[in-house]
GROMACS .gro file of C-alpha atoms in nm:
model
  400
    1UNK     CA    1  27.142  19.418  13.979
    2UNK     CA    2  27.151  19.114  13.750
    3UNK     CA    3  26.818  19.000  13.887
    4UNK     CA    4  26.661  19.339  13.816
    5UNK     CA    5  26.802  19.339  13.462
    6UNK     CA    6  26.662  18.996  13.379
    7UNK     CA    7  26.315  19.054  13.521
    8UNK     CA    8  26.023  19.007  13.284
    9UNK     CA    9  25.857  19.320  13.149
   10UNK     CA   10  25.544  19.452  13.321
   11UNK     CA   11  25.227  19.290  13.189
   12UNK     CA   12  25.403  18.970  13.095
   13UNK     CA   13  25.313  18.658  13.293
   14UNK     CA   14  25.504  18.327  13.287
   15UNK     CA   15  25.364  18.070  13.051
   16UNK     CA   16  25.202  18.325  12.816
   17UNK     CA   17  25.282  18.361  12.453
   18UNK     CA   18  25.418  18.667  12.276
   19UNK     CA   19  25.091  18.712  12.085
   20UNK     CA   20  24.893  18.738  12.409
   21UNK     CA   21  25.132  19.001  12.541
   22UNK     CA   22  25.116  19.199  12.216
   23UNK     CA   23  24.737  19.208  12.186
   24UNK     CA   24  24.678  19.282  12.557
   25UNK     CA   25  24.721  19.662  12.542
   26UNK     CA   26  24.503  19.719  12.230
   27UNK     CA   27  24.231  19.502  12.381
   28UNK     CA   28  24.247  19.700  12.705
   29UNK     CA   29  24.232  20.030  12.517
   30UNK     CA   30  23.923  19.915  12.325
   31UNK     CA   31  23.759  19.790  12.645
   32UNK     CA   32  23.835  20.123  12.821
   33UNK     CA   33  23.670  20.312  12.533
   34UNK     CA   34  23.365  20.085  12.556
   35UNK     CA   35  23.338  20.086  12.937
   36UNK     CA   36  23.401  20.460  12.994
   37UNK     CA   37  23.044  20.577  12.902
   38UNK     CA   38  22.893  20.296  13.109
   39UNK     CA   39  23.108  20.386  13.413
   40UNK     CA   40  23.029  20.756  13.383
   41UNK     CA   41  22.656  20.685  13.355
   42UNK     CA   42  22.684  20.449  13.652
   43UNK     CA   43  22.868  20.708  13.866
   44UNK     CA   44  22.617  20.978  13.766
   45UNK     CA   45  22.322  20.757  13.856
   46UNK     CA   46  22.489  20.663  14.187
   47UNK     CA   47  22.552  21.027  14.278
   48UNK     CA   48  22.197  21.119  14.173
   49UNK     CA   49  22.057  20.835  14.382
   50UNK     CA   50  22.256  20.938  14.690
   51UNK     CA   51  22.153  21.300  14.647
   52UNK     CA   52  21.788  21.209  14.597
   53UNK     CA   53  21.801  20.977  14.897
   54UNK     CA   54  21.958  21.244  15.119
   55UNK     CA   55  21.748  21.537  14.994
   56UNK     CA   56  21.413  21.384  14.898
   57UNK     CA   57  21.360  21.024  15.002
   58UNK     CA   58  21.466  21.047  15.367
   59UNK     CA   59  21.263  21.366  15.443
   60UNK     CA   60  20.972  21.222  15.245
   61UNK     CA   61  20.996  20.899  15.441
   62UNK     CA   62  21.008  21.086  15.772
   63UNK     CA   63  20.713  21.303  15.665
   64UNK     CA   64  20.514  20.998  15.556
   65UNK     CA   65  20.600  20.824  15.882
   66UNK     CA   66  20.493  21.129  16.084
   67UNK     CA   67  20.175  21.161  15.873
   68UNK     CA   68  20.101  20.792  15.914
   69UNK     CA   69  20.156  20.820  16.288
   70UNK     CA   70  19.935  21.129  16.311
   71UNK     CA   71  19.653  21.017  16.084
   72UNK     CA   72  19.649  20.641  16.138
   73UNK     CA   73  19.846  20.512  16.436
   74UNK     CA   74  19.742  20.777  16.689
   75UNK     CA   75  19.368  20.753  16.602
   76UNK     CA   76  19.390  20.375  16.601
   77UNK     CA   77  19.567  20.379  16.938
   78UNK     CA   78  19.308  20.616  17.080
   79UNK     CA   79  19.028  20.407  16.929
   80UNK     CA   80  19.176  20.087  17.070
   81UNK     CA   81  19.246  20.238  17.413
   82UNK     CA   82  18.930  20.437  17.473
   83UNK     CA   83  18.668  20.265  17.252
   84UNK     CA   84  18.754  19.907  17.159
   85UNK     CA   85  18.906  19.810  17.495
   86UNK     CA   86  18.603  19.928  17.701
   87UNK     CA   87  18.368  19.776  17.444
   88UNK     CA   88  18.562  19.449  17.458
   89UNK     CA   89  18.555  19.445  17.837
   90UNK     CA   90  18.184  19.524  17.839
   91UNK     CA   91  18.118  19.258  17.574
   92UNK     CA   92  18.323  19.001  17.765
   93UNK     CA   93  18.143  19.086  18.089
   94UNK     CA   94  17.807  19.066  17.909
   95UNK     CA   95  17.899  18.736  17.745
   96UNK     CA   96  18.010  18.593  18.078
   97UNK     CA   97  17.694  18.721  18.246
   98UNK     CA   98  17.462  18.590  17.975
   99UNK     CA   99  17.629  18.267  17.865
  100UNK     CA  100  17.872  18.149  18.134
  101UNK     CA  101  17.720  18.236  18.469
  102UNK     CA  102  17.380  18.067  18.396
  103UNK     CA  103  17.556  17.741  18.307
  104UNK     CA  104  17.780  17.770  18.613
  105UNK     CA  105  17.475  17.827  18.832
  106UNK     CA  106  17.288  17.541  18.666
  107UNK     CA  107  17.585  17.309  18.717
  108UNK     CA  108  17.656  17.425  19.072
  109UNK     CA  109  17.301  17.453  19.208
  110UNK     CA  110  17.100  17.204  18.996
  111UNK     CA  111  17.312  16.933  18.833
  112UNK     CA  112  17.558  16.877  19.118
  113UNK     CA  113  17.291  16.858  19.396
  114UNK     CA  114  17.067  16.635  19.183
  115UNK     CA  115  17.358  16.408  19.093
  116UNK     CA  116  17.489  16.403  19.451
  117UNK     CA  117  17.165  16.365  19.648
  118UNK     CA  118  16.943  16.209  19.381
  119UNK     CA  119  17.179  15.954  19.224
  120UNK     CA  120  17.511  15.916  19.410
  121UNK     CA  121  17.373  15.899  19.766
  122UNK     CA  122  17.096  15.642  19.687
  123UNK     CA  123  17.346  15.440  19.480
  124UNK     CA  124  17.596  15.437  19.769
  125UNK     CA  125  17.323  15.340  20.015
  126UNK     CA  126  17.195  15.064  19.781
  127UNK     CA  127  17.549  14.931  19.735
  128UNK     CA  128  17.632  14.935  20.106
  129UNK     CA  129  17.297  14.822  20.248
  130UNK     CA  130  17.163  14.582  19.982
  131UNK     CA  131  17.416  14.473  19.720
  132UNK     CA  132  17.707  14.412  19.958
  133UNK     CA  133  17.514  14.176  20.195
  134UNK     CA  134  17.353  14.004  19.897
  135UNK     CA  135  17.696  13.952  19.737
  136UNK     CA  136  17.839  13.819  20.063
  137UNK     CA  137  17.549  13.573  20.091
  138UNK     CA  138  17.589  13.458  19.732
  139UNK     CA  139  17.963  13.414  19.785
  140UNK     CA  140  17.898  13.200  20.100
  141UNK     CA  141  17.647  12.986  19.912
  142UNK     CA  142  17.894  12.936  19.624
  143UNK     CA  143  18.185  12.862  19.858
  144UNK     CA  144  18.010  12.640  20.112
  145UNK     CA  145  17.756  12.454  19.897
  146UNK     CA  146  17.809  12.480  19.524
  147UNK     CA  147  18.190  12.440  19.517
  148UNK     CA  148  18.198  12.095  19.703
  149UNK     CA  149  17.911  11.972  19.486
  150UNK     CA  150  18.090  12.083  19.168
  151UNK     CA  151  18.418  11.921  19.279
  152UNK     CA  152  18.244  11.589  19.351
  153UNK     CA  153  18.055  11.594  19.023
  154UNK     CA  154  18.379  11.673  18.833
  155UNK     CA  155  18.564  11.388  19.002
  156UNK     CA  156  18.288  11.138  18.912
  157UNK     CA  157  18.269  11.248  18.551
  158UNK     CA  158  18.650  11.231  18.521
  159UNK     CA  159  18.663  10.873  18.650
  160UNK     CA  160  18.375  10.769  18.426
  161UNK     CA  161  18.534  10.917  18.110
  162UNK     CA  162  18.873  10.769  18.196
  163UNK     CA  163  18.729  10.421  18.250
  164UNK     CA  164  18.490  10.408  17.956
  165UNK     CA  165  18.680  10.608  17.689
  166UNK     CA  166  19.043  10.694  17.759
  167UNK     CA  167  19.174  10.352  17.872
  168UNK     CA  168  19.020  10.153  17.578
  169UNK     CA  169  19.147  10.404  17.322
  170UNK     CA  170  19.496  10.405  17.477
  171UNK     CA  171  19.515  10.024  17.476
  172UNK     CA  172  19.401  10.009  17.113
  173UNK     CA  173  19.667  10.265  17.011
  174UNK     CA  174  19.948  10.103  17.210
  175UNK     CA  175  19.887   9.732  17.137
  176UNK     CA  176  19.728   9.732  16.790
  177UNK     CA  177  19.790  10.041  16.575
  178UNK     CA  178  20.153  10.113  16.673
  179UNK     CA  179  20.286   9.751  16.613
  180UNK     CA  180  20.096   9.727  16.285
  181UNK     CA  181  20.238  10.054  16.152
  182UNK     CA  182  20.591   9.983  16.279
  183UNK     CA  183  20.633   9.627  16.144
  184UNK     CA  184  20.406   9.647  15.845
  185UNK     CA  185  20.499   9.988  15.692
  186UNK     CA  186  20.800  10.169  15.837
  187UNK     CA  187  21.057   9.883  15.835
  188UNK     CA  188  20.995   9.784  15.466
  189UNK     CA  189  21.014  10.151  15.359
  190UNK     CA  190  21.343  10.202  15.545
  191UNK     CA  191  21.491   9.887  15.387
  192UNK     CA  192  21.380   9.997  15.039
  193UNK     CA  193  21.540  10.343  15.087
  194UNK     CA  194  21.869  10.206  15.222
  195UNK     CA  195  21.915   9.916  14.977
  196UNK     CA  196  21.778  10.056  14.648
  197UNK     CA  197  21.713  10.432  14.644
  198UNK     CA  198  22.037  10.551  14.808
  199UNK     CA  199  22.283  10.391  14.551
  200UNK     CA  200  22.062  10.507  14.264
  201UNK     CA  201  22.052  10.865  14.403
  202UNK     CA  202  22.430  10.872  14.449
  203UNK     CA  203  22.488  10.770  14.088
  204UNK     CA  204  22.241  11.025  13.957
  205UNK     CA  205  22.399  11.302  14.166
  206UNK     CA  206  22.750  11.217  14.039
  207UNK     CA  207  22.637  11.226  13.676
  208UNK     CA  208  22.453  11.558  13.721
  209UNK     CA  209  22.758  11.709  13.900
  210UNK     CA  210  22.989  11.620  13.611
  211UNK     CA  211  22.743  11.767  13.359
  212UNK     CA  212  22.717  12.090  13.561
  213UNK     CA  213  23.096  12.123  13.589
  214UNK     CA  214  23.136  12.087  13.210
  215UNK     CA  215  22.861  12.336  13.137
  216UNK     CA  216  23.003  12.585  13.388
  217UNK     CA  217  23.353  12.559  13.234
  218UNK     CA  218  23.215  12.622  12.882
  219UNK     CA  219  23.010  12.923  13.001
  220UNK     CA  220  23.307  13.064  13.193
  221UNK     CA  221  23.535  13.046  12.891
  222UNK     CA  222  23.268  13.209  12.671
  223UNK     CA  223  23.217  13.492  12.924
  224UNK     CA  224  23.592  13.551  12.947
  225UNK     CA  225  23.615  13.580  12.570
  226UNK     CA  226  23.322  13.825  12.560
  227UNK     CA  227  23.472  14.032  12.845
  228UNK     CA  228  23.814  14.046  12.674
  229UNK     CA  229  23.650  14.157  12.348
  230UNK     CA  230  23.448  14.426  12.533
  231UNK     CA  231  23.758  14.554  12.711
  232UNK     CA  232  23.946  14.579  12.385
  233UNK     CA  233  23.659  14.764  12.215
  234UNK     CA  234  23.622  14.999  12.517
  235UNK     CA  235  23.996  15.074  12.519
  236UNK     CA  236  23.996  15.148  12.147
  237UNK     CA  237  23.685  15.368  12.172
  238UNK     CA  238  23.828  15.558  12.470
  239UNK     CA  239  24.157  15.614  12.282
  240UNK     CA  240  23.966  15.742  11.979
  241UNK     CA  241  23.754  15.977  12.193
  242UNK     CA  242  24.055  16.108  12.385
  243UNK     CA  243  24.260  16.152  12.067
  244UNK     CA  244  23.996  16.297  11.834
  245UNK     CA  245  23.769  16.491  12.078
  246UNK     CA  246  23.900  16.547  12.430
  247UNK     CA  247  24.258  16.638  12.343
  248UNK     CA  248  24.162  16.904  12.078
  249UNK     CA  249  23.890  17.050  12.301
  250UNK     CA  250  24.127  17.058  12.600
  251UNK     CA  251  24.401  17.219  12.394
  252UNK     CA  252  24.156  17.475  12.253
  253UNK     CA  253  24.026  17.560  12.600
  254UNK     CA  254  24.373  17.573  12.758
  255UNK     CA  255  24.552  17.758  12.481
  256UNK     CA  256  24.278  17.980  12.332
  257UNK     CA  257  23.958  18.017  12.537
  258UNK     CA  258  24.114  18.038  12.886
  259UNK     CA  259  24.373  18.308  12.788
  260UNK     CA  260  24.107  18.503  12.599
  261UNK     CA  261  23.871  18.483  12.898
  262UNK     CA  262  24.142  18.586  13.141
  263UNK     CA  263  24.247  18.874  12.917
  264UNK     CA  264  23.887  18.993  12.871
  265UNK     CA  265  23.818  18.972  13.247
  266UNK     CA  266  24.146  19.150  13.329
  267UNK     CA  267  24.076  19.410  13.061
  268UNK     CA  268  23.730  19.480  13.204
  269UNK     CA  269  23.872  19.504  13.557
  270UNK     CA  270  24.146  19.745  13.454
  271UNK     CA  271  23.903  19.941  13.236
  272UNK     CA  272  23.657  19.970  13.526
  273UNK     CA  273  23.931  20.109  13.753
  274UNK     CA  274  24.064  20.349  13.489
  275UNK     CA  275  23.715  20.472  13.396
  276UNK     CA  276  23.647  20.520  13.766
  277UNK     CA  277  23.945  20.752  13.790
  278UNK     CA  278  23.833  20.934  13.475
  279UNK     CA  279  23.473  20.958  13.597
  280UNK     CA  280  23.581  21.093  13.936
  281UNK     CA  281  23.807  21.347  13.763
  282UNK     CA  282  23.518  21.459  13.540
  283UNK     CA  283  23.290  21.476  13.845
  284UNK     CA  284  23.543  21.686  14.036
  285UNK     CA  285  23.582  21.916  13.733
  286UNK     CA  286  23.205  21.959  13.704
  287UNK     CA  287  23.182  22.021  14.080
  288UNK     CA  288  23.462  22.282  14.058
  289UNK     CA  289  23.288  22.448  13.763
  290UNK     CA  290  22.949  22.446  13.940
  291UNK     CA  291  23.103  22.593  14.256
  292UNK     CA  292  23.281  22.875  14.074
  293UNK     CA  293  22.982  22.951  13.850
  294UNK     CA  294  22.696  22.910  14.101
  295UNK     CA  295  22.809  22.825  14.454
  296UNK     CA  296  23.074  23.093  14.501
  297UNK     CA  297  22.853  23.381  14.372
  298UNK     CA  298  22.559  23.261  14.580
  299UNK     CA  299  22.781  23.228  14.889
  300UNK     CA  300  22.932  23.576  14.828
  301UNK     CA  301  22.583  23.724  14.785
  302UNK     CA  302  22.463  23.554  15.103
  303UNK     CA  303  22.762  23.672  15.309
  304UNK     CA  304  22.786  24.020  15.156
  305UNK     CA  305  22.421  24.114  15.096
  306UNK     CA  306  22.170  23.885  15.265
  307UNK     CA  307  22.349  23.855  15.602
  308UNK     CA  308  22.392  24.235  15.659
  309UNK     CA  309  22.037  24.301  15.539
  310UNK     CA  310  21.906  24.033  15.770
  311UNK     CA  311  22.105  24.166  16.065
  312UNK     CA  312  21.985  24.521  15.991
  313UNK     CA  313  21.623  24.403  15.970
  314UNK     CA  314  21.662  24.203  16.288
  315UNK     CA  315  21.830  24.480  16.488
  316UNK     CA  316  21.649  24.784  16.345
  317UNK     CA  317  21.299  24.653  16.268
  318UNK     CA  318  21.220  24.323  16.432
  319UNK     CA  319  21.379  24.382  16.775
  320UNK     CA  320  21.216  24.728  16.831
  321UNK     CA  321  20.883  24.597  16.707
  322UNK     CA  322  20.907  24.300  16.941
  323UNK     CA  323  21.003  24.524  17.236
  324UNK     CA  324  20.718  24.766  17.153
  325UNK     CA  325  20.472  24.476  17.131
  326UNK     CA  326  20.598  24.342  17.464
  327UNK     CA  327  20.566  24.685  17.630
  328UNK     CA  328  20.218  24.728  17.482
  329UNK     CA  329  20.117  24.385  17.610
  330UNK     CA  330  20.251  24.462  17.958
  331UNK     CA  331  20.073  24.800  17.964
  332UNK     CA  332  19.748  24.641  17.849
  333UNK     CA  333  19.777  24.370  18.113
  334UNK     CA  334  19.851  24.635  18.382
  335UNK     CA  335  19.551  24.842  18.269
  336UNK     CA  336  19.324  24.538  18.273
  337UNK     CA  337  19.451  24.440  18.620
  338UNK     CA  338  19.395  24.794  18.748
  339UNK     CA  339  19.044  24.800  18.602
  340UNK     CA  340  18.966  24.465  18.760
  341UNK     CA  341  19.093  24.588  19.097
  342UNK     CA  342  18.888  24.909  19.069
  343UNK     CA  343  18.572  24.714  18.987
  344UNK     CA  344  18.646  24.472  19.271
  345UNK     CA  345  18.697  24.762  19.520
  346UNK     CA  346  18.377  24.933  19.406
  347UNK     CA  347  18.183  24.609  19.444
  348UNK     CA  348  18.325  24.562  19.794
  349UNK     CA  349  18.233  24.919  19.897
  350UNK     CA  350  17.882  24.876  19.758
  351UNK     CA  351  17.845  24.547  19.946
  352UNK     CA  352  17.954  24.707  20.272
  353UNK     CA  353  17.714  24.993  20.215
  354UNK     CA  354  17.425  24.751  20.166
  355UNK     CA  355  17.484  24.483  20.434
  356UNK     CA  356  17.710  24.657  20.683
  357UNK     CA  357  18.051  24.561  20.816
  358UNK     CA  358  17.968  24.247  21.015
  359UNK     CA  359  18.209  23.955  21.032
  360UNK     CA  360  17.970  23.735  20.839
  361UNK     CA  361  17.947  23.988  20.558
  362UNK     CA  362  18.325  24.022  20.549
  363UNK     CA  363  18.361  23.641  20.539
  364UNK     CA  364  18.118  23.621  20.247
  365UNK     CA  365  18.269  23.915  20.054
  366UNK     CA  366  18.580  23.820  19.846
  367UNK     CA  367  18.893  24.010  19.934
  368UNK     CA  368  19.098  24.172  19.660
  369UNK     CA  369  19.467  24.249  19.640
  370UNK     CA  370  19.528  24.573  19.834
  371UNK     CA  371  19.765  24.843  19.724
  372UNK     CA  372  20.054  24.962  19.933
  373UNK     CA  373  19.950  25.081  20.277
  374UNK     CA  374  20.127  25.220  20.578
  375UNK     CA  375  20.166  24.868  20.721
  376UNK     CA  376  20.285  24.704  20.396
  377UNK     CA  377  20.631  24.678  20.240
  378UNK     CA  378  20.529  24.544  19.899
  379UNK     CA  379  20.416  24.752  19.605
  380UNK     CA  380  20.208  24.573  19.340
  381UNK     CA  381  20.256  24.751  19.005
  382UNK     CA  382  19.927  24.623  18.861
  383UNK     CA  383  19.714  24.705  19.169
  384UNK     CA  384  19.504  25.019  19.202
  385UNK     CA  385  19.581  25.265  19.479
  386UNK     CA  386  19.370  25.186  19.783
  387UNK     CA  387  19.248  25.432  20.039
  388UNK     CA  388  19.503  25.531  20.300
  389UNK     CA  389  19.235  25.519  20.572
  390UNK     CA  390  19.070  25.177  20.583
  391UNK     CA  391  18.706  25.141  20.655
  392UNK     CA  392  18.581  25.047  21.000
  393UNK     CA  393  18.662  24.687  21.080
  394UNK     CA  394  18.857  24.621  20.754
  395UNK     CA  395  19.177  24.428  20.778
  396UNK     CA  396  19.414  24.393  20.486
  397UNK     CA  397  19.611  24.083  20.412
  398UNK     CA  398  19.983  24.148  20.452
  399UNK     CA  399  20.167  24.110  20.121
  400UNK     CA  400  20.521  23.991  20.070
   0.00000   0.00000   0.00000
């Protein structure tokens, strides 16, 4: 009970000010007044669109689809199936007959035989009968004669070059040039480097190292001073920006813009729901009014006037007329059948009178449908009455 008593009032959220709570309801009322016409127009357009889609667009689409199928797709299908496909097959057969088969015949019966028996067979025979023995003979000559001669000639030339050129040059290099270079050039240079240049280089390196260390220390101290100054300036600038720009903007956004935005969004949401209820209520009222002013009278007139009149017309006018038309049609068909049978019987009697009653004549004369006779159990309503005494040699086909 204490918890229920101390609950916050509806519409109040924690962390909001009293001013926000006080201006919320007027803002929502104003937004409802502004949004109500828009929501009603939106609902009206939506209902009109659904009605037009159900009544006009879907039947129109089906009619257009059926018309397109009847006027375009079916003729195109027929054209493709019965015109273009045979023409394509005939054109392909003609193209193959005119352009492919001649080349196939030329390749199969001219080029292949000429290449096989005019080029390949002579080339194989020439290779097997002439070039192979000639190659074997040349290989034997090179292996048995030319190779030993070449080896002997190479050995002689090698010994001659070694004796006249290589050995004198090697002795000159080993006994003259190498001692002269070693004792006349390399040893004095090594002594000069070890006794004079090395101490001088060490001293120079020590002096340069000390100079570099001093310069590096001075530059390091200068860089540290510059870095400390930059850090101080950056800290001061950041403090100024945070204090003079970011903090006011953040406070303005958090305390003013964000609550106003939330309130406006919530007001529009609530207004949209409320106007939806109002719009649906207005729509239901208009529907009720339209039904009681138009739909109910039309429905009463249809049930009370049109339906009895239609039933009376159907039972008293249309059904008797349809039965009379059916009886007339049946009588006309029976009369026509009887006339046909009479004409057929007269033609058969005239034929018998002219050619006699032989079996051949009977086989050539068409037989009609006989009427009921003493030997028949079936009565044909549309057949003419035949003679009770058949002619000589006439046999009727048993019915039933």
